[in-house]
CSV table of C-alpha atoms in Angstrom, one decimal:
chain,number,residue,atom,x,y,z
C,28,UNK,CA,0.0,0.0,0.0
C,29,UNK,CA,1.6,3.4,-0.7
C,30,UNK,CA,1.6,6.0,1.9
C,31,UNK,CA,-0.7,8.4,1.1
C,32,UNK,CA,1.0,11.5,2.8
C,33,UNK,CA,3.4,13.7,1.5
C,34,UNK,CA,6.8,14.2,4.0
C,35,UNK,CA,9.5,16.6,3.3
C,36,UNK,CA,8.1,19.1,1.1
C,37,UNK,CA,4.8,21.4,0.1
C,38,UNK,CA,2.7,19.9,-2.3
C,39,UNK,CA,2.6,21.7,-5.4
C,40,UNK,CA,-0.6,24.1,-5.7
C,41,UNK,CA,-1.1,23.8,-1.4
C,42,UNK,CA,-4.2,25.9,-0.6
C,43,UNK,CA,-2.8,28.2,1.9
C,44,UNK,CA,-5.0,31.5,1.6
C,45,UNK,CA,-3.8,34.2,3.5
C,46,UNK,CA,-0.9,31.8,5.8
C,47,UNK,CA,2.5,33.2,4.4
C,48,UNK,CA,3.8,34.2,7.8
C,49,UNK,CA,2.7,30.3,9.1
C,50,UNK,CA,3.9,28.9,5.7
C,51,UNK,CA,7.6,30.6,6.6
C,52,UNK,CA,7.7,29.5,10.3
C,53,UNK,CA,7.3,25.8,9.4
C,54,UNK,CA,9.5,26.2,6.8
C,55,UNK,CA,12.1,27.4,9.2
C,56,UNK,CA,11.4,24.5,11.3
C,57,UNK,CA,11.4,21.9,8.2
C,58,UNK,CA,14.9,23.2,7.4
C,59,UNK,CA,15.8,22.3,10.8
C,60,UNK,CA,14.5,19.3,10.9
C,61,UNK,CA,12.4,19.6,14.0
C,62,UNK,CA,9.1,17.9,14.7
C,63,UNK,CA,6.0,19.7,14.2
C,64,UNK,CA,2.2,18.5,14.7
C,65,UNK,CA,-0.5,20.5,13.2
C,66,UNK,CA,-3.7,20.2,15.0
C,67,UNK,CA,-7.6,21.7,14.9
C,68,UNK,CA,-11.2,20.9,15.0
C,69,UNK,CA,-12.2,18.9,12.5
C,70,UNK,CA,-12.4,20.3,8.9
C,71,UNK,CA,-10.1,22.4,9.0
C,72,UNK,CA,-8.0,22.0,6.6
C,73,UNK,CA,-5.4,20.2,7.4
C,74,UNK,CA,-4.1,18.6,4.9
């Protein structure tokens, strides 16, 4: 079964309206290869 999730980078075309400043912090914390857990109510968005 492939994995269905997409590790290590931003899928091409990601729907993040408005979220530039939140797009650059976890980019700073990919490129530092720290953990990071995203969480919300459901349907959210968090794909």
């Amino acid at each position: 079964m492939n994995n269905l999730f997409v590790l290590g980078v931003i899928p091409p075309g990601a729907p993040f309206c408005n979220r530039s400043k939140e797009l650059k912090e976890l980019m700073s914390y990919s490129e530092s290869n720290a953990n990071v857990v995203l969480y919300s109510p459901r349907r959210y968005g968090k794909h």
